Coordinates of C-alpha atoms and ligand atoms in Angstrom, one line a residue:
M1 CA 98.6 98.1 59.5
N2 CA 100.7 98.2 62.3
L3 CA 99.9 96.4 65.0
L4 CA 99.5 99.2 67.3
N5 CA 97.0 100.6 65.3
Q6 CA 95.0 97.4 64.9
A7 CA 95.0 97.1 68.4
A8 CA 93.4 100.3 68.6
D9 CA 90.8 99.5 66.4
I10 CA 90.0 96.6 68.2
I11 CA 89.8 98.4 71.8
I12 CA 87.9 101.3 69.9
K13 CA 85.1 99.0 68.3
G14 CA 84.7 96.9 72.0
K15 CA 82.2 96.9 73.6
F16 CA 83.1 95.4 76.9
N17 CA 87.1 95.7 77.4
I18 CA 88.7 94.9 80.3
A19 CA 92.2 93.7 81.2
L20 CA 94.2 91.1 83.2
T21 CA 97.7 92.5 84.9
G22 CA 100.5 91.4 86.5
A23 CA 103.8 92.2 88.4
G24 CA 105.3 93.6 85.0
I25 CA 103.4 96.7 84.9
S26 CA 104.8 97.7 87.7
V27 CA 108.5 96.8 87.1
E28 CA 108.7 100.5 85.5
S29 CA 107.3 101.7 89.0
G30 CA 110.4 100.3 91.1
I31 CA 108.7 97.0 92.1
P32 CA 111.1 94.1 90.8
D33 CA 108.3 91.1 89.5
F34 CA 108.5 87.6 90.5
R35 CA 110.0 85.2 87.6
S36 CA 111.8 88.1 85.5
K37 CA 116.6 88.0 85.9
G38 CA 116.4 89.9 89.6
G39 CA 112.7 89.2 90.9
L40 CA 111.7 88.3 93.7
W41 CA 111.4 84.7 93.5
T42 CA 115.4 84.6 92.4
K43 CA 116.2 85.7 95.9
Y44 CA 113.6 84.3 98.1
D45 CA 112.7 80.6 97.7
P46 CA 108.9 81.2 97.3
S47 CA 107.9 77.7 98.6
E48 CA 110.1 79.0 102.3
Y49 CA 108.2 82.7 102.0
A50 CA 105.1 82.9 100.1
T51 CA 103.3 79.8 101.2
I52 CA 100.6 79.6 104.1
E53 CA 102.5 77.5 105.6
A54 CA 105.5 79.2 105.7
F55 CA 103.8 81.8 107.5
K56 CA 102.4 79.8 109.7
R57 CA 105.9 77.9 110.7
D58 CA 107.7 81.1 110.5
P59 CA 105.8 84.5 110.6
E60 CA 109.1 86.6 111.5
K61 CA 111.1 85.0 108.7
V62 CA 108.5 85.5 106.0
W63 CA 107.8 89.6 107.1
R64 CA 111.6 89.4 106.6
M65 CA 110.5 89.3 103.0
I66 CA 107.6 91.7 103.4
K67 CA 108.9 94.2 104.3
E68 CA 111.2 94.6 102.0
M69 CA 108.4 94.6 99.1
D70 CA 106.1 96.9 101.8
D71 CA 109.1 99.4 101.6
L72 CA 109.3 99.5 97.7
L73 CA 105.5 99.7 97.5
E74 CA 105.8 102.6 99.9
K75 CA 108.2 104.4 97.4
A76 CA 106.5 102.9 94.4
K77 CA 103.7 105.6 92.1
P78 CA 101.5 104.7 89.0
N79 CA 103.7 104.7 86.2
K80 CA 102.3 105.2 81.8
A81 CA 100.9 102.0 82.2
H82 CA 98.8 102.4 85.0
I83 CA 98.1 105.7 84.1
G84 CA 97.3 104.8 80.3
L85 CA 94.8 102.5 81.7
A86 CA 92.8 104.6 84.1
D87 CA 92.6 107.3 80.4
L88 CA 90.9 104.3 78.7
E89 CA 88.4 103.8 81.8
K90 CA 87.5 107.5 82.0
M91 CA 87.1 107.4 77.8
G92 CA 84.8 104.4 78.8
L93 CA 87.0 102.2 76.4
L94 CA 87.9 100.0 80.2
Y95 CA 85.1 98.3 82.0
G96 CA 87.5 97.1 84.7
I97 CA 91.1 95.0 85.4
I98 CA 91.5 91.9 87.0
T99 CA 94.9 92.5 89.1
Q100 CA 97.2 89.7 90.3
N101 CA 99.4 91.8 92.2
V102 CA 98.5 93.6 95.6
D103 CA 100.1 97.3 95.0
N104 CA 97.3 99.0 94.8
L105 CA 98.8 101.3 91.5
H106 CA 95.3 101.0 89.4
Q107 CA 93.9 102.7 92.3
E108 CA 96.2 105.7 92.6
A109 CA 96.3 106.4 89.0
G110 CA 92.4 106.6 88.7
S111 CA 91.0 103.0 87.6
S112 CA 88.1 103.0 89.5
N113 CA 87.0 99.5 88.7
V114 CA 89.6 97.1 89.9
I115 CA 89.1 93.6 90.9
E116 CA 92.1 92.4 94.0
Y117 CA 92.5 88.9 92.4
H118 CA 95.0 87.8 94.9
G119 CA 94.1 90.2 97.5
T120 CA 95.7 93.6 98.5
S121 CA 98.7 94.6 101.2
K122 CA 96.6 97.4 102.6
T123 CA 95.1 95.4 105.2
L124 CA 96.4 92.6 108.0
S125 CA 94.7 90.0 109.4
C126 CA 94.8 87.8 112.5
L127 CA 94.8 83.9 111.1
W128 CA 94.4 83.0 114.9
C129 CA 91.4 85.7 116.2
G130 CA 90.2 87.1 112.8
R131 CA 91.1 90.5 113.5
R132 CA 92.0 93.0 110.8
Y133 CA 93.5 96.0 110.5
K134 CA 94.9 99.1 107.8
K135 CA 98.2 98.8 107.4
E136 CA 98.4 102.6 108.6
E137 CA 97.5 101.6 112.1
K138 CA 100.5 99.2 112.5
R139 CA 103.2 100.9 111.0
E140 CA 105.4 101.5 113.7
E141 CA 105.2 97.8 114.7
Y142 CA 107.1 95.2 113.2
P143 CA 106.7 92.6 112.5
P144 CA 102.7 93.8 113.5
K145 CA 100.9 92.1 116.3
C146 CA 97.4 92.0 116.7
E147 CA 96.1 92.8 119.9
C148 CA 95.3 89.2 121.0
G149 CA 99.8 89.0 120.7
R150 CA 99.8 87.1 117.2
I151 CA 101.9 88.1 114.4
L152 CA 99.4 89.7 111.8
K153 CA 99.9 88.6 108.2
P154 CA 98.9 91.0 105.2
D155 CA 95.3 90.4 103.6
I156 CA 97.8 88.7 100.3
V157 CA 96.9 85.5 98.9
F158 CA 99.4 83.2 99.5
F159 CA 99.9 79.9 97.7
G160 CA 98.1 77.6 99.4
E161 CA 95.0 80.0 100.0
P162 CA 91.8 80.4 98.1
I163 CA 91.5 83.5 95.9
P164 CA 88.5 85.9 97.4
Q165 CA 85.4 84.7 97.0
D166 CA 83.9 87.7 95.2
A167 CA 87.1 88.5 93.4
M168 CA 87.0 85.1 91.6
A169 CA 82.9 85.8 90.9
Q170 CA 83.2 88.9 89.4
S171 CA 86.4 88.2 87.5
F172 CA 84.8 85.0 86.0
Q173 CA 81.3 87.1 84.9
M174 CA 84.0 89.6 83.4
A175 CA 86.2 86.8 81.3
S176 CA 82.9 85.4 80.4
K177 CA 81.3 89.4 79.1
A178 CA 84.4 90.6 77.3
D179 CA 85.2 91.1 73.8
V180 CA 88.3 92.5 74.2
L181 CA 90.8 91.2 76.9
L182 CA 94.2 92.8 77.5
V183 CA 97.1 90.5 79.4
I184 CA 99.6 93.1 80.4
G185 CA 102.9 92.0 82.4
T186 CA 102.3 88.5 83.5
S187 CA 104.1 85.4 82.8
A188 CA 100.4 83.7 83.3
V189 CA 102.0 80.2 84.8
V190 CA 99.9 80.7 88.0
S191 CA 96.5 79.5 88.3
P192 CA 93.4 80.1 88.6
A193 CA 94.4 83.4 87.2
N194 CA 96.0 82.0 84.2
T195 CA 92.5 80.6 83.1
I196 CA 91.1 84.2 82.1
P197 CA 92.6 84.9 79.5
S198 CA 91.4 81.1 78.1
I199 CA 87.5 81.8 79.3
A200 CA 87.8 85.4 77.3
K201 CA 88.9 83.7 74.5
Q202 CA 86.5 80.7 74.5
N203 CA 83.6 83.7 74.7
G204 CA 85.3 85.4 71.3
A205 CA 87.5 87.9 73.1
K206 CA 90.1 89.3 70.7
I207 CA 93.4 89.1 73.3
I208 CA 96.0 91.3 73.0
E209 CA 99.0 90.4 75.1
I210 CA 101.2 93.4 75.9
N211 CA 104.9 91.8 77.7
K212 CA 108.6 92.3 77.5
E213 CA 108.8 88.8 75.9
S214 CA 106.5 86.1 75.0
T215 CA 104.6 84.0 77.4
W216 CA 102.7 80.3 77.1
L217 CA 100.0 82.5 76.0
T218 CA 101.4 84.6 73.1
D219 CA 101.2 81.3 70.3
S220 CA 97.8 80.1 72.1
V221 CA 95.7 82.5 72.9
T222 CA 97.0 86.1 71.7
D223 CA 95.8 87.5 68.9
I224 CA 97.9 90.5 68.7
F225 CA 101.0 90.5 70.9
L226 CA 102.7 93.9 71.3
Q227 CA 106.2 93.0 72.8
G228 CA 107.8 95.7 74.9
S229 CA 107.6 97.6 78.0
A230 CA 103.9 98.0 79.1
G231 CA 104.5 101.8 79.9
K232 CA 105.7 102.6 76.7
I233 CA 103.6 100.7 74.7
I234 CA 100.4 101.8 76.8
S235 CA 100.8 105.4 76.2
E236 CA 101.7 105.3 72.6
L237 CA 98.1 103.1 72.3
V238 CA 96.1 105.3 74.5
D239 CA 97.7 108.3 72.0
I240 CA 96.6 106.6 69.0
I241 CA 93.0 105.7 70.0
K242 CA 92.8 109.8 71.1
N243 CA 93.8 110.7 67.8
K244 CA 91.5 108.1 66.2
R245 CA 88.7 109.1 68.0
H246 CA 89.1 112.9 67.6
K247 CA 89.4 112.4 63.6
Ligands
LIG301 N1 106.8 95.7 80.5 C1 106.1 94.6 80.2 N2 105.9 93.5 80.4 C2 106.7 93.2 81.9 C3 107.8 94.4 82.2 C4 107.5 95.4 81.8 N3 108.5 96.5 82.0 N4 108.8 93.8 83.2 C5 108.5 92.4 83.2 N5 107.2 91.9 82.2 C6 107.0 90.5 81.9 C7 107.6 89.8 82.4 O1 108.7 89.3 81.3 C8 106.6 88.3 82.8 O2 106.2 87.7 81.7 O3 106.0 90.4 83.0 C9 106.0 89.2 83.6 C10 106.1 89.2 85.0 O4 105.7 87.9 85.2 P1 105.7 86.9 86.6 O5 106.7 88.1 87.2 O6 105.4 85.6 86.8 O7 104.4 88.0 87.7 P2 102.9 87.6 87.8 O8 102.8 86.7 86.4 O9 102.4 88.7 87.9 O10 103.1 86.6 88.7 C11 101.9 86.1 88.9 O11 102.6 84.9 90.8 O12 103.7 84.7 92.8 C12 103.1 85.3 92.0 O13 101.3 86.1 93.6 C13 102.6 86.6 92.8 O14 100.6 87.4 91.6 C14 101.7 86.9 91.2 C15 101.6 86.1 90.6

């Protein structure tokens, strides 16, 4: 039986299926990932643009990169992969998604249980006085400033910042209970997000990896590797599951 059918059977039988997603799931929505050819980190050195120290040192410079990302995020729409995961949730076959992405596309596709492991681009905070704003409130300002006068920071987790407490706790609980984990569009090089597959594996979960190329997980943690574009694979997988369930 081919791998897609095997994966479909595992998902149908799963009692607590979850997903871990990375930038690769949003590439077909027009948002480049970070480490593939042409990815964001091939254009901007993350040590100069993506650490909390870099932001504090020169917020205007970091906002030039954020602005470029924001313009892409504004135009991005959920693709077949995001929609397929939302369908699985509606079918009772996906309990929740732990995402490393800050693009809100899972929520826009209709997924209701999304843990934003690296924060969100939808709100901005002042590092100095603590005030928080919705991104829309500051749309006309660039770079956006707090009423205290300082430049605001998007609520995305920069390198050197902690993972939001509740996201960390919820993700650990979900990974510890999962019997199926879909790992979609992540190179799994950034910790602690990249410990989630091993936590699930240790608890007996089946790991289904969807990626256009193999990662360090593929030969160590992954049970079924579905190679190719997330949009195509997930929509095919959901179609197979729908057919199997209506037999
Ligand atoms: N379909 C499936 N997989 C894809 C696709 C696609 N269309 N396009 C890219 N990929 C895969 C790449 O092969 C790669 O393995 O998605 C993965 C993207 O990896 P990264 O660019 O490293 O993104 P991610 O794993 O999400 O990075 C994690 O690093 O910079 C930080 O905070 C940032 O959340 C991000 C974290």
